[in-house]
Coordinates of N, CA and C in Angstrom, one line a residue:
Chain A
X1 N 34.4 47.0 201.4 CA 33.2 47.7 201.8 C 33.1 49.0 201.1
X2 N 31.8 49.1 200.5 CA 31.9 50.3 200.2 C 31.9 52.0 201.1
X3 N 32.3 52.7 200.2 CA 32.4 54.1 201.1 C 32.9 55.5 200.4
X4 N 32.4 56.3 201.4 CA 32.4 57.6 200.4 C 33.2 58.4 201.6
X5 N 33.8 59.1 200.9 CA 34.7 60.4 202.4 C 34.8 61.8 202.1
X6 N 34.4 62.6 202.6 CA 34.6 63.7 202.4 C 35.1 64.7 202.7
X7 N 36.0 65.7 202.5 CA 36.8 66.7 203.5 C 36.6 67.8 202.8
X8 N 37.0 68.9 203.8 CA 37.2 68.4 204.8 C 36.0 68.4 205.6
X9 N 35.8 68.1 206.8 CA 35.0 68.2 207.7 C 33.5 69.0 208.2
X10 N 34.5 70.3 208.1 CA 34.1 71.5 208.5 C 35.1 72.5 208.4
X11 N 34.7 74.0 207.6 CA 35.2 74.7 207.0 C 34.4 76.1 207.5
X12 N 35.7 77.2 207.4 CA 34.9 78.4 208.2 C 35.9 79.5 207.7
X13 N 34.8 80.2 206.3 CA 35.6 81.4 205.6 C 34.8 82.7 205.7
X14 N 35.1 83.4 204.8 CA 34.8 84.8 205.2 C 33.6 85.1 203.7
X15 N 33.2 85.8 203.5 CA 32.2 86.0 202.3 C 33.5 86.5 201.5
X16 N 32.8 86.1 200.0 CA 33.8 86.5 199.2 C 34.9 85.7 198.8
X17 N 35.0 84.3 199.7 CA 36.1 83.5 199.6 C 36.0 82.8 198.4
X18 N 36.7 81.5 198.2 CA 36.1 80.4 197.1 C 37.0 79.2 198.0
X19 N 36.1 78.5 197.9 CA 36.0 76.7 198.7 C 36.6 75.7 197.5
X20 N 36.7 75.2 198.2 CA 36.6 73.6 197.2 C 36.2 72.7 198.3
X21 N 35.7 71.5 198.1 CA 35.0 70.8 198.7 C 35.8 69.0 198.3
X22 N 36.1 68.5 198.8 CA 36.2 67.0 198.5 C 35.8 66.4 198.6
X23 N 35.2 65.2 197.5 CA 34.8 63.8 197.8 C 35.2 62.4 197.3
X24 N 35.9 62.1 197.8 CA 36.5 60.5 197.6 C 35.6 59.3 198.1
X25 N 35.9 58.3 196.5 CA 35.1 56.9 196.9 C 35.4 56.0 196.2
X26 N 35.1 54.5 196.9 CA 35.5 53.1 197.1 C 34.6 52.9 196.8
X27 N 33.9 52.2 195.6 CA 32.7 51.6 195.8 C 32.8 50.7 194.6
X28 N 32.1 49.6 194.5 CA 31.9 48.7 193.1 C 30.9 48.9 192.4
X29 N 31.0 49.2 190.8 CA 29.7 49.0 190.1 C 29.5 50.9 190.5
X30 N 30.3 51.7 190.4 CA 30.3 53.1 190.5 C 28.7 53.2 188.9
X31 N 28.5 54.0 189.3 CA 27.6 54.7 188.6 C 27.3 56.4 188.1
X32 N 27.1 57.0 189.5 CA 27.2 58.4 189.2 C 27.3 59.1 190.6
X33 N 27.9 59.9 190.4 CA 28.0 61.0 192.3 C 27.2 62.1 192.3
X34 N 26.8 62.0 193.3 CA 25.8 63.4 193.7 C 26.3 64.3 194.4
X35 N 26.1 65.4 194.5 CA 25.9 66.6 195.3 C 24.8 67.3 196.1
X36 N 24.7 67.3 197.7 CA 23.4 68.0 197.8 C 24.1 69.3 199.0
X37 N 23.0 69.8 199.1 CA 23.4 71.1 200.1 C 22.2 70.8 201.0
X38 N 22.6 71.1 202.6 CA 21.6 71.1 203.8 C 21.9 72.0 204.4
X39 N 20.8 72.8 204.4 CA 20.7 74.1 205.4 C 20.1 73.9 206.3
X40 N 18.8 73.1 206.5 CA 18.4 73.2 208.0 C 17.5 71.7 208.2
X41 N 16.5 71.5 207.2 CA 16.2 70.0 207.4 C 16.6 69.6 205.7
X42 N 16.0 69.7 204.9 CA 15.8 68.6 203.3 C 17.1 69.3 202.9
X43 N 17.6 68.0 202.3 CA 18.8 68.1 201.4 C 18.2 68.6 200.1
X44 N 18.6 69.2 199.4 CA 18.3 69.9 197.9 C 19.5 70.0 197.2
X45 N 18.6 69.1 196.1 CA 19.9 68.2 195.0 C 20.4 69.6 194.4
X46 N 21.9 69.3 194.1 CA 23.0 70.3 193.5 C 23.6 70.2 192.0
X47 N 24.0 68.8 191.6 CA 24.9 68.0 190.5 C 24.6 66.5 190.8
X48 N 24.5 66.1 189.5 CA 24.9 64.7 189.1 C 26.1 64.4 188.4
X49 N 26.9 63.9 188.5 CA 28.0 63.7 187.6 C 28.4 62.3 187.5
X50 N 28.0 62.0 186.0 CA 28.7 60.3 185.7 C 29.8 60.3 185.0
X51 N 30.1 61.5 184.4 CA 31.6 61.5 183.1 C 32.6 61.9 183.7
X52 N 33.8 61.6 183.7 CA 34.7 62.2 184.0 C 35.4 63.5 183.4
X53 N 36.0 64.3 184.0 CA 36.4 65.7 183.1 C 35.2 67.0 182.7
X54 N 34.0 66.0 182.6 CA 33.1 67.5 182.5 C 32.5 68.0 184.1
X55 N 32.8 69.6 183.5 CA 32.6 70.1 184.7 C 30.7 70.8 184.5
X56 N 29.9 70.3 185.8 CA 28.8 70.8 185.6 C 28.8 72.3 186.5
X57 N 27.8 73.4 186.0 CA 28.0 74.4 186.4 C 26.7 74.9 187.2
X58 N 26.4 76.0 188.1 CA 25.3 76.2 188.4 C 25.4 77.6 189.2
X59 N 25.7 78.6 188.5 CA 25.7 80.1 189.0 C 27.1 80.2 189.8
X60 N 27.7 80.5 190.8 CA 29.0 80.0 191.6 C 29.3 78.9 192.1
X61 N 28.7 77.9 191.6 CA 28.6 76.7 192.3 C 29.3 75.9 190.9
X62 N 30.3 75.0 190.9 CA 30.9 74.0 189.7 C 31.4 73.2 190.5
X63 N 31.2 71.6 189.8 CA 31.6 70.6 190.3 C 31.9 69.4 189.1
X64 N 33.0 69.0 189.0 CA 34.1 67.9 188.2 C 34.2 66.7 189.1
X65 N 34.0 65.5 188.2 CA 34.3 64.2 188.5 C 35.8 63.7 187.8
X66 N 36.6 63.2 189.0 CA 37.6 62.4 187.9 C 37.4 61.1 188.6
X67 N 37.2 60.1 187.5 CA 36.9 58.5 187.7 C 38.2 57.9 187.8
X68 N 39.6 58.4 187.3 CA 40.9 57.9 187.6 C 41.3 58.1 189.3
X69 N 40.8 59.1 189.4 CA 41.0 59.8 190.9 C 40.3 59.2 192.0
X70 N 38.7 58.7 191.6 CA 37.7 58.2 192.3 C 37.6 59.5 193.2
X71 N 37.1 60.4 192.9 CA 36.8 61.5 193.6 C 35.9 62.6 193.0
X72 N 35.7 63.5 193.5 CA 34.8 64.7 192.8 C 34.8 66.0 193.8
X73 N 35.6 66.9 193.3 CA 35.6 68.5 193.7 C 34.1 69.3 193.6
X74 N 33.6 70.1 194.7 CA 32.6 71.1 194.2 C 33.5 72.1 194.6
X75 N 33.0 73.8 193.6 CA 33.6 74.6 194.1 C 32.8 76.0 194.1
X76 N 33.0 76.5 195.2 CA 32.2 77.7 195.4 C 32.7 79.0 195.5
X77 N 32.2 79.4 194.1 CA 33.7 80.8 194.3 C 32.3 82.4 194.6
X78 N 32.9 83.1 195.5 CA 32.5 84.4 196.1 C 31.4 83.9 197.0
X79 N 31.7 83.5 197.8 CA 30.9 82.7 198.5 C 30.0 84.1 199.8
X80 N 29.1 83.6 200.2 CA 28.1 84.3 200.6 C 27.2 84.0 201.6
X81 N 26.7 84.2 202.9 CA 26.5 83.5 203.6 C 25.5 82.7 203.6
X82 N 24.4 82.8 202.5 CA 23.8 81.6 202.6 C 24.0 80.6 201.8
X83 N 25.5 80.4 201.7 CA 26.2 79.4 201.3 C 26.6 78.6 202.6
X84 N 25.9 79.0 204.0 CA 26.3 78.6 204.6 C 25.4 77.1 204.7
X85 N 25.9 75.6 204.5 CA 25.3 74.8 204.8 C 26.1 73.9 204.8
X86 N 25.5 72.0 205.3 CA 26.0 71.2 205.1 C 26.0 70.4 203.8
X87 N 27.2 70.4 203.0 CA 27.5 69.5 201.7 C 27.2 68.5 201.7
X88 N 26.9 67.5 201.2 CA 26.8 66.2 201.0 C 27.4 65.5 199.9
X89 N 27.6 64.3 199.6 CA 28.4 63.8 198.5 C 27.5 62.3 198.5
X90 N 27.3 61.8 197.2 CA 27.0 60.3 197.5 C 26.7 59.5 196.0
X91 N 26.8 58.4 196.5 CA 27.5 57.8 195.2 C 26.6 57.1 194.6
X92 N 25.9 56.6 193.6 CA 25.2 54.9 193.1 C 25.9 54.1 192.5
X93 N 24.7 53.0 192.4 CA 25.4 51.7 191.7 C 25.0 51.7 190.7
X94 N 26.1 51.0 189.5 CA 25.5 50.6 188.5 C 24.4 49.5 188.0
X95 N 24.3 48.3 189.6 CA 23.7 47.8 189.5 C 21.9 48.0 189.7
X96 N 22.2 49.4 189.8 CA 20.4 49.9 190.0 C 19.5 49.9 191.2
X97 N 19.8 49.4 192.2 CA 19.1 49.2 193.2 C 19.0 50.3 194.4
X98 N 18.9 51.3 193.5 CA 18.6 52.6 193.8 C 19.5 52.9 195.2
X99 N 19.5 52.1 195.4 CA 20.6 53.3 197.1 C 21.7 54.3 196.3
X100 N 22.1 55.1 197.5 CA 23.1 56.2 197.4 C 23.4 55.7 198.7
X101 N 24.9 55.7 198.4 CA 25.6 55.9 199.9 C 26.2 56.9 200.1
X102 N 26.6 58.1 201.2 CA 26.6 59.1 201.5 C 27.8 59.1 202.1
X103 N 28.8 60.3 202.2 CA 29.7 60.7 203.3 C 29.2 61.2 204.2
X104 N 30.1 61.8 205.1 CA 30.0 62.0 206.4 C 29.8 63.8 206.2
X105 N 29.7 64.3 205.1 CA 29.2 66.1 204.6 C 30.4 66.6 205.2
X106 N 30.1 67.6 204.8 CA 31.2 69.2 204.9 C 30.4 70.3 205.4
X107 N 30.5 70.6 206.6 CA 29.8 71.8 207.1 C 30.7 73.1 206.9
X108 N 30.1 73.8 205.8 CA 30.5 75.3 205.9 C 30.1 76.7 206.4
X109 N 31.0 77.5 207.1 CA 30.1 78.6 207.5 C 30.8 79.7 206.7
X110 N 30.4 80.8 206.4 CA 30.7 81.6 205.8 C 30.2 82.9 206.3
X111 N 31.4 83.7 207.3 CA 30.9 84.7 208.0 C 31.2 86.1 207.3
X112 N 30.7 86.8 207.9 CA 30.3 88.0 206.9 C 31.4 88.9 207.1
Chain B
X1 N 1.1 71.6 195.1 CA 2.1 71.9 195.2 C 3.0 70.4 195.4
X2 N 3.6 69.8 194.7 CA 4.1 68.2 194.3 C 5.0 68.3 195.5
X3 N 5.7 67.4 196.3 CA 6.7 67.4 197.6 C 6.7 66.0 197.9
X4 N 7.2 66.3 199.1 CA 7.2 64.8 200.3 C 6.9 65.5 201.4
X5 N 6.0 65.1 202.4 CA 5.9 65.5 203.7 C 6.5 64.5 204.3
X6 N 7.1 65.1 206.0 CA 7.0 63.8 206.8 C 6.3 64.6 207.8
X7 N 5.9 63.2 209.2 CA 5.1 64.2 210.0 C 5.6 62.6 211.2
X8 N 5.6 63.5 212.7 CA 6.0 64.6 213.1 C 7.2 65.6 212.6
X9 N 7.2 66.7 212.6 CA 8.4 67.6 212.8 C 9.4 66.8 213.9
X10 N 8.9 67.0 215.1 CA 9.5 66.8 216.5 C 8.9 65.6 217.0
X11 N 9.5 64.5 217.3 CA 8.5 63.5 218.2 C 9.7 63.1 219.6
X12 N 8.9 63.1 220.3 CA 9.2 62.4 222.1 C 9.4 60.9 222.5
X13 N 10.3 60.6 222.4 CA 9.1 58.9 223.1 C 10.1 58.5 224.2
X14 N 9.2 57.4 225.1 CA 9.9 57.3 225.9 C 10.6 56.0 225.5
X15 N 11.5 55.5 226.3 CA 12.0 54.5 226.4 C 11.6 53.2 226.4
X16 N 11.1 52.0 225.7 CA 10.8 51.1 225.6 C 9.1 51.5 224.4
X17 N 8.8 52.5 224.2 CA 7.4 52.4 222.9 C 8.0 52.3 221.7
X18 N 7.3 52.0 220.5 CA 7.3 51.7 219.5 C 6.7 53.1 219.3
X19 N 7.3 53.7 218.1 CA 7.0 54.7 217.3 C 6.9 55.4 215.4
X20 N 5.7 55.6 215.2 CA 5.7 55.5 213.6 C 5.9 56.9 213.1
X21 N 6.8 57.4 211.9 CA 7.1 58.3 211.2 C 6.1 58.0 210.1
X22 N 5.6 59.3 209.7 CA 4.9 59.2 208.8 C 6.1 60.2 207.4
X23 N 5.4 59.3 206.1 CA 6.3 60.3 204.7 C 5.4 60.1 203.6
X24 N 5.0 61.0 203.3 CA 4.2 60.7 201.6 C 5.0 61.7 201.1
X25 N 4.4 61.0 200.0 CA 4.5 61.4 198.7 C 3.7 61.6 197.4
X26 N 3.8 63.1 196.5 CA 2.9 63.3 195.5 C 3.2 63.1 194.1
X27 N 4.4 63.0 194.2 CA 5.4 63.1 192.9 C 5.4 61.8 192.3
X28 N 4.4 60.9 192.5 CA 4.4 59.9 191.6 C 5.4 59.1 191.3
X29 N 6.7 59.0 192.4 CA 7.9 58.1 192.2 C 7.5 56.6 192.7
X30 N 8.1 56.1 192.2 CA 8.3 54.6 192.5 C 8.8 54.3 194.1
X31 N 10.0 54.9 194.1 CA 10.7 54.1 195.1 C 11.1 55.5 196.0
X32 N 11.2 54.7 197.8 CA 11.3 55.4 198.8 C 12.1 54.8 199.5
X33 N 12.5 55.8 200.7 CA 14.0 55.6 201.2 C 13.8 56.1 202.4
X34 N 14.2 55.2 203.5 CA 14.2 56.4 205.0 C 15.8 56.4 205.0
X35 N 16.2 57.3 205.4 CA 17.6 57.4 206.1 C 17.7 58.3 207.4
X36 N 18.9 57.9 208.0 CA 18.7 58.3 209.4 C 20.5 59.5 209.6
X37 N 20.0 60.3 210.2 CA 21.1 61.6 209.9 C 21.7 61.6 211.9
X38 N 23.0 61.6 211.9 CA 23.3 61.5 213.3 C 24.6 62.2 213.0
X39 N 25.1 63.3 213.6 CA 25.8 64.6 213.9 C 27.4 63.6 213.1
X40 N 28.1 64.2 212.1 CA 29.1 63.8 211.6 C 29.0 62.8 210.7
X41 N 27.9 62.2 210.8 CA 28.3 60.8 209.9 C 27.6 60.5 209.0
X42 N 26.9 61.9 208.3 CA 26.4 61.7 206.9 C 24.6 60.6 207.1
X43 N 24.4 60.7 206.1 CA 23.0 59.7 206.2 C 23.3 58.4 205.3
X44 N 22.5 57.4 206.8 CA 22.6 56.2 206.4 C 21.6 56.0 206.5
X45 N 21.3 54.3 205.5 CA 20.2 54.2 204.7 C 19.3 52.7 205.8
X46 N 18.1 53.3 206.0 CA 17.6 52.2 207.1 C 17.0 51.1 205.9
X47 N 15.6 51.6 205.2 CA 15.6 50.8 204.6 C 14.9 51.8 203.0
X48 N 14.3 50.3 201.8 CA 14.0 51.3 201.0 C 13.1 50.3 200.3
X49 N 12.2 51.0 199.1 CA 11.0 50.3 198.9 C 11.0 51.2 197.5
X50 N 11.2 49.8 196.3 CA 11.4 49.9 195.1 C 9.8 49.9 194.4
X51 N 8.9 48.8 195.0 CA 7.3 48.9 194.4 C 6.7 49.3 195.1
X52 N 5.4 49.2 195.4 CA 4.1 48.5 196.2 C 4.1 47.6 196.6
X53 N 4.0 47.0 198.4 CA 4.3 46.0 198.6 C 5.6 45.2 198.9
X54 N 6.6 45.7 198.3 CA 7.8 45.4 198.4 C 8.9 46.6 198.7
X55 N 9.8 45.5 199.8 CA 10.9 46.4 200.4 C 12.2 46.0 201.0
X56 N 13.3 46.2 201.0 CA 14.5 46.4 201.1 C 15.2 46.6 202.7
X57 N 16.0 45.9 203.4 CA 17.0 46.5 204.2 C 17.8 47.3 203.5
X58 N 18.7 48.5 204.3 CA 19.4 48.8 204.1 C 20.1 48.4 205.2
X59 N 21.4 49.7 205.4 CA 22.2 49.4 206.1 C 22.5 49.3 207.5
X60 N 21.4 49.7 208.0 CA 21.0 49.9 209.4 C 19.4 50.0 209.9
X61 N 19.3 48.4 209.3 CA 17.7 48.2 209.1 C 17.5 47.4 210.9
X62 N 18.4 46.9 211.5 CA 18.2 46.5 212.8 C 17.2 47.6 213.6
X63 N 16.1 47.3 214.4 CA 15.0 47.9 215.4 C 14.3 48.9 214.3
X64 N 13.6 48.4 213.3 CA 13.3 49.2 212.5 C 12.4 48.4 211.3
X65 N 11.6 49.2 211.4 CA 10.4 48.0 210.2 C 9.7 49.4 209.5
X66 N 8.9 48.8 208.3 CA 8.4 49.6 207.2 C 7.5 49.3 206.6
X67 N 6.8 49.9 206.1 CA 5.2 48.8 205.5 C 5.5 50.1 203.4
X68 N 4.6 49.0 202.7 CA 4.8 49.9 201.6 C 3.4 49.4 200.9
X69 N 2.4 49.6 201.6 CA 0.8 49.4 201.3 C 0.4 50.7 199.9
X70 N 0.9 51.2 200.2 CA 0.7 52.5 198.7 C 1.8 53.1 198.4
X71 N 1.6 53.6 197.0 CA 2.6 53.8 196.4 C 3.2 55.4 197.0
X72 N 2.1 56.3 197.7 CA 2.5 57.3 197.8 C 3.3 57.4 199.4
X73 N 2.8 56.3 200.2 CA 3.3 56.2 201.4 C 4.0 55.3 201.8
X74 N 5.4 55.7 202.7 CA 6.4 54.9 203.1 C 6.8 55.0 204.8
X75 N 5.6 54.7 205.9 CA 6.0 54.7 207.2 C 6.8 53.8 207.4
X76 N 7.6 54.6 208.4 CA 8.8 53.7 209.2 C 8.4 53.4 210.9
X77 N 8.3 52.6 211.2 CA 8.3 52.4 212.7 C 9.9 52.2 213.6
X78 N 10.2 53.0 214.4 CA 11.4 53.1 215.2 C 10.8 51.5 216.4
X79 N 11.3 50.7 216.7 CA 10.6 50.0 218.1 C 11.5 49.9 218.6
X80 N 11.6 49.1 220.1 CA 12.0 49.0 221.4 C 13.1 48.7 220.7
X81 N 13.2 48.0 219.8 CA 14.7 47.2 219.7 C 16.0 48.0 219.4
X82 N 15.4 49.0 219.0 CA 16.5 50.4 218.3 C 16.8 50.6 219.4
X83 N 18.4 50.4 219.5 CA 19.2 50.5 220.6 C 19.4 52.2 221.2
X84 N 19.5 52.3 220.5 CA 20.0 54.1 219.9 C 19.2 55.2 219.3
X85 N 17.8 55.0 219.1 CA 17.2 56.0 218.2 C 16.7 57.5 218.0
X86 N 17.4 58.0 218.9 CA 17.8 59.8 219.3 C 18.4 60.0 217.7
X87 N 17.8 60.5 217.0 CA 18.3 61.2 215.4 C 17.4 61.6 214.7
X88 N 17.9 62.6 213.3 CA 17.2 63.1 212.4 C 16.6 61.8 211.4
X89 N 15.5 62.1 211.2 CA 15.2 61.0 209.9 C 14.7 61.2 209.1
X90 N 15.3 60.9 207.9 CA 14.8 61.7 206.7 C 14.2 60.6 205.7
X91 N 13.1 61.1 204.7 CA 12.7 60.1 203.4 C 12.3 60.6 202.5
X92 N 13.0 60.2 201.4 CA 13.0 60.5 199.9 C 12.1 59.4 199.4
X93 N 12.0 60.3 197.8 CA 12.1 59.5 196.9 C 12.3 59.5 195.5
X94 N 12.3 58.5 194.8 CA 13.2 59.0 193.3 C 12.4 58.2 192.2
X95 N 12.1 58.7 190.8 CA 11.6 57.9 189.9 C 12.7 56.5 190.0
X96 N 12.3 55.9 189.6 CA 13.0 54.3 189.7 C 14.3 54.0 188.9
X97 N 13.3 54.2 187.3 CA 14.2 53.9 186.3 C 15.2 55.4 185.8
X98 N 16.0 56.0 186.8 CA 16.6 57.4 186.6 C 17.8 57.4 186.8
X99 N 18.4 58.2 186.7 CA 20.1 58.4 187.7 C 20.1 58.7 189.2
X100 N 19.0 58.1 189.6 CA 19.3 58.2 190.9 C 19.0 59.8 191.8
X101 N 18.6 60.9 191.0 CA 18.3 61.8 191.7 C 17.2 61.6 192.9
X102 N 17.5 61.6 194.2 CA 16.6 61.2 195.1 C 15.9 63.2 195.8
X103 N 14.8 63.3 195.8 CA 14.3 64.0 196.3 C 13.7 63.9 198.2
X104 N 14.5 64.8 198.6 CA 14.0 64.7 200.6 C 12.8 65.1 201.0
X105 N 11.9 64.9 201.8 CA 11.7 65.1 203.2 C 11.8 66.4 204.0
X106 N 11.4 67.0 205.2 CA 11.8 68.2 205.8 C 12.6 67.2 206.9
X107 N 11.8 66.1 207.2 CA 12.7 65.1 208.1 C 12.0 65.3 209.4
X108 N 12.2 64.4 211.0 CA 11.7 64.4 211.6 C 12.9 64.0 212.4
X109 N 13.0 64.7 213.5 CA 13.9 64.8 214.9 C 12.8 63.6 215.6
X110 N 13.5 62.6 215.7 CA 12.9 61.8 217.0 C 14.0 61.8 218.4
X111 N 13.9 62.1 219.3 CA 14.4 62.1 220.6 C 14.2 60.9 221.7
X112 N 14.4 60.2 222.3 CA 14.0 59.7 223.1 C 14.7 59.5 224.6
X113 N 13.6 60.0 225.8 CA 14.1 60.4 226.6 C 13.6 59.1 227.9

């Protein structure tokens, strides 16, 4: 069965910190992993990552795929509280049939 | 201003009605997705609709049906049979032939009381 996991769970640092985020996955016919962030309703895309070792970047926000690992780190350095949201992680297939399957997210708070 | 709406925000229902989510879309994508968001366990995929016309179970397509009459619109009907249907529900959608970047929804809280 396929599956995606993510940890941890729920996370609760102070501004100024830096996170790392995990996501591990099982899946056949891997294709590429995603990143989204949820603040209150719509997810809003973060990273795509299909290569392994390149790290994509996006202001304090970087995230690396390793395909040996079957996993993928985001990381959030000087973090700030409207960094507070729910992470997401999710995977496709190579076979194209457009689905993503998703973890169970990472809720962060980040108090001031 | 290009997006996806869904509508209701908030919807009610009672026990035993059948109820439709409305989702468009302007962005000219091919393919749409409802998924259903329930506290810890990430969003799972009800169903999804790659043309016009044609459409897809996903993984938790049980008490749950979908029509895909235009390209811009993907309603979902919750009915009696959804054992469970108190959750967030969200619908994307993504050009077809891409990597998969799926664009969301504000999503819609259905409750049922």
């Amino acid at each position: 069965e396929d599956k995606v996991v993510q940890s941890p769970l729920s996370l609760v640092v102070h501004e100024g910190d830096t996170v790392t985020l995990n996501c591990s996955y099982e899946v056949t016919n891997f294709r590429s992993l995603l990143w989204y962030k949820q603040e209150k309703k719509a997810p809003t895309f973060l990273f795509m990552l299909t290569s392994s070792g390149i790290e994509k970047k996006s202001g304090r926000l970087s995230s690396i795929l390793d395909k040996k690992e079957l996993s993928s780190i985001l990381n959030i350095t000087a973090t700030q509280t409207g960094d507070s949201a729910i992470y997401l992680c999710a995977v496709s297939f190579s076979s194209n049939t457009g689905k993503l399957i998703f973890g169970q997210g990472t809720t962060l708070q980040v108090k001031p | 201003d290009g997006g996806i709406t869904q509508s209701p925000k908030y919807l009610f229902r009672k026990e035993g009605q059948n109820v439709t989510l409305s989702c468009e879309q302007n962005l000219n994508h091919d393919a749409m997705y409802w998924y259903r968001q329930d506290p810890g366990q990430g969003l799972r995929l009800i169903y999804y609709s790659q043309i016009v016309n044609d459409f897809q179970k996903g993984d938790i397509a049980e008490g749950y049906s979908v029509s895909r009459e235009k390209k811009e619109s993907f309603p979902l009907t919750v009915t009696s049979a959804q054992k469970n249907p108190t959750a967030f529900y969200l619908c994307a959608s993504s050009i077809w032939d891409s990597d998969n970047e799926q664009f969301f929804g504000p999503g819609t809280r259905l409750t049922v009381l």
